[in-house]
Amino acid sequence: MKETNQPVSTVNSLLAAIGETGRDAKRGGYSRPVYSSAEITLREWFIAEAQGRGLEVSTDANGIIWAWWDLPGSAKDAASRKGSLVTGSHLDSVPGGGAFDGPLGVASALAAFDVLAAREGSGDLHRHRALALTVFPEEEGSRFGVACLGSRLLTGAIEPAKALNLRDANGDSFADIATANGLDPALMGRDEAALALIGDFIELHVEQGRGLNTEEFTDAAGRGPAVAIGNSILGHGRWRLSFSGQGNHAGTTLMTDRADPMIAAAQLVLKVRDIATAQPAARATVGRLEPVPGGTNVIASRVDLWLDVRHPDDATTAMLVEKIHGQAQKIAAFEGCSALLTEESLSGTVNFDAALGASLAKSVHRLIPGAPLLPTGAGHDAGVLASEVPTGMLYVRNPSGISHSPEEYVEHDDADAGVAALADALEDLL
Ligand code: GLV
Ligand code: MN
Ligand code: MN
């Protein structure tokens, strides 16, 4: 909790309330895959918090939760909610992730609502439109492989048939898991009515790099500003690369008689590093590798590895993947194996809406004059929604810049500053 004697703020106490949910004793940090018991507990927590604030909560056909703060006296229907201001983030996590990636944006949305409701109650806020707080499912894609699955379904960026056929590590389909969670697969997909509700979308998020701590922005004590305004998201995609060989016995198969896909995969991982290092601004990662069947005394028959490639120029991303694919074919042939590349998702570089960005900057600069504009290498639902509606983001300082790790961190004062900035930015847009 807060290091000082001050009372714990709303955002920090909200985060503390979910601090034990989805803890992963084996990996460290949190594992909160979409529709796991941990993520469902968090969804229920959000719904209870929103309903406790008098917001009307519903879950749409794609599993996105909406909590409505309607205009006083309004009909609470689609017509009166058209073009609303929407803010939110996600509650699912990567395996062994940190406490803030996603939940910080959701908790900050609730805390910012409290600030705005108090201002409206005291007559200091006169709104012209409704506000909705949202939670998007499967932002990380850590269960079904495709990141931002909820916003992709909402916008039609993924075909529902493709989404419904995705399978998790247990072989369960997204269709079955969605059905078990009360959704109707037949209704999933692009939702014009839901999109029409969004006038502007703002996502507050933990900063996932050291952008706010660079010398350019830090003060004499080496401390950067608490908040930044997002301006772009790096283009990124995911590919599955399957090396197939001959499964066999680890003791009886001579080294010269093997067609071992693990040897091919190992060489490819190093090539991925070399290819990305040779291309300025590129990032390429193999963070997941699965030998089949996966036994200590078994030469694998197949190794699946997942490739994450990012670059500001989409054509360069495509070129990098082609190069990696070419290397995979060459290595596989040499090892007596075969290689198959499958694209799982692709998002081009996104520049956030300039007018909305200017409005966010104006609001945030009243509180934090040094708040910079920051690009990010991380993907977000705000990036997917940007093809349909004006979107913008606020990032809250992360002292080490470490993210997708249990060490991801936000100081309490910075979390409070994020809420203050979000509340003012929302007020100016309401
Ligand atoms: C999500 O955080 C991503 O950038 O993959
Ligand atoms: Mn993330
Ligand atoms: Mn996130």
Short mmCIF file of N, CA and C and ligand atoms in Angstrom, two decimals, residues 90 94 101 139-140 205 208 379 403-404, ligand 2:
data_model
loop_
_atom_site.label_atom_id
_atom_site.label_comp_id
_atom_site.label_asym_id
_atom_site.label_seq_id
_atom_site.Cartn_x
_atom_site.Cartn_y
_atom_site.Cartn_z
N HIS A 90 -8.09 -3.78 -20.36
CA HIS A 90 -8.36 -5.22 -20.31
C HIS A 90 -7.95 -5.78 -18.95
N VAL A 94 -0.64 -11.72 -19.83
CA VAL A 94 0.28 -12.71 -20.41
C VAL A 94 0.57 -13.75 -19.32
N ASP A 101 -0.52 -4.16 -16.38
CA ASP A 101 -0.82 -4.19 -17.82
C ASP A 101 -2.27 -4.60 -18.00
N GLU A 139 -7.03 -9.31 -24.71
CA GLU A 139 -6.15 -8.30 -25.31
C GLU A 139 -4.78 -8.89 -25.59
N GLU A 140 -4.30 -9.75 -24.69
CA GLU A 140 -2.95 -10.29 -24.85
C GLU A 140 -2.88 -11.41 -25.87
N HIS A 205 -2.79 3.27 -19.73
CA HIS A 205 -2.02 2.02 -19.66
C HIS A 205 -0.69 2.27 -18.96
N GLN A 208 5.22 0.66 -21.05
CA GLN A 208 5.83 -0.67 -21.12
C GLN A 208 7.28 -0.64 -21.56
N GLY A 379 1.19 -3.45 -28.35
CA GLY A 379 -0.13 -3.39 -28.98
C GLY A 379 -1.22 -3.13 -27.96
N SER A 403 8.08 -4.76 -18.47
CA SER A 403 6.66 -5.13 -18.58
C SER A 403 6.56 -6.56 -19.10
N HIS A 404 5.35 -7.13 -19.07
CA HIS A 404 5.15 -8.56 -19.37
C HIS A 404 6.09 -9.38 -18.49
MN MN B 2 0.48 -6.59 -22.59
#
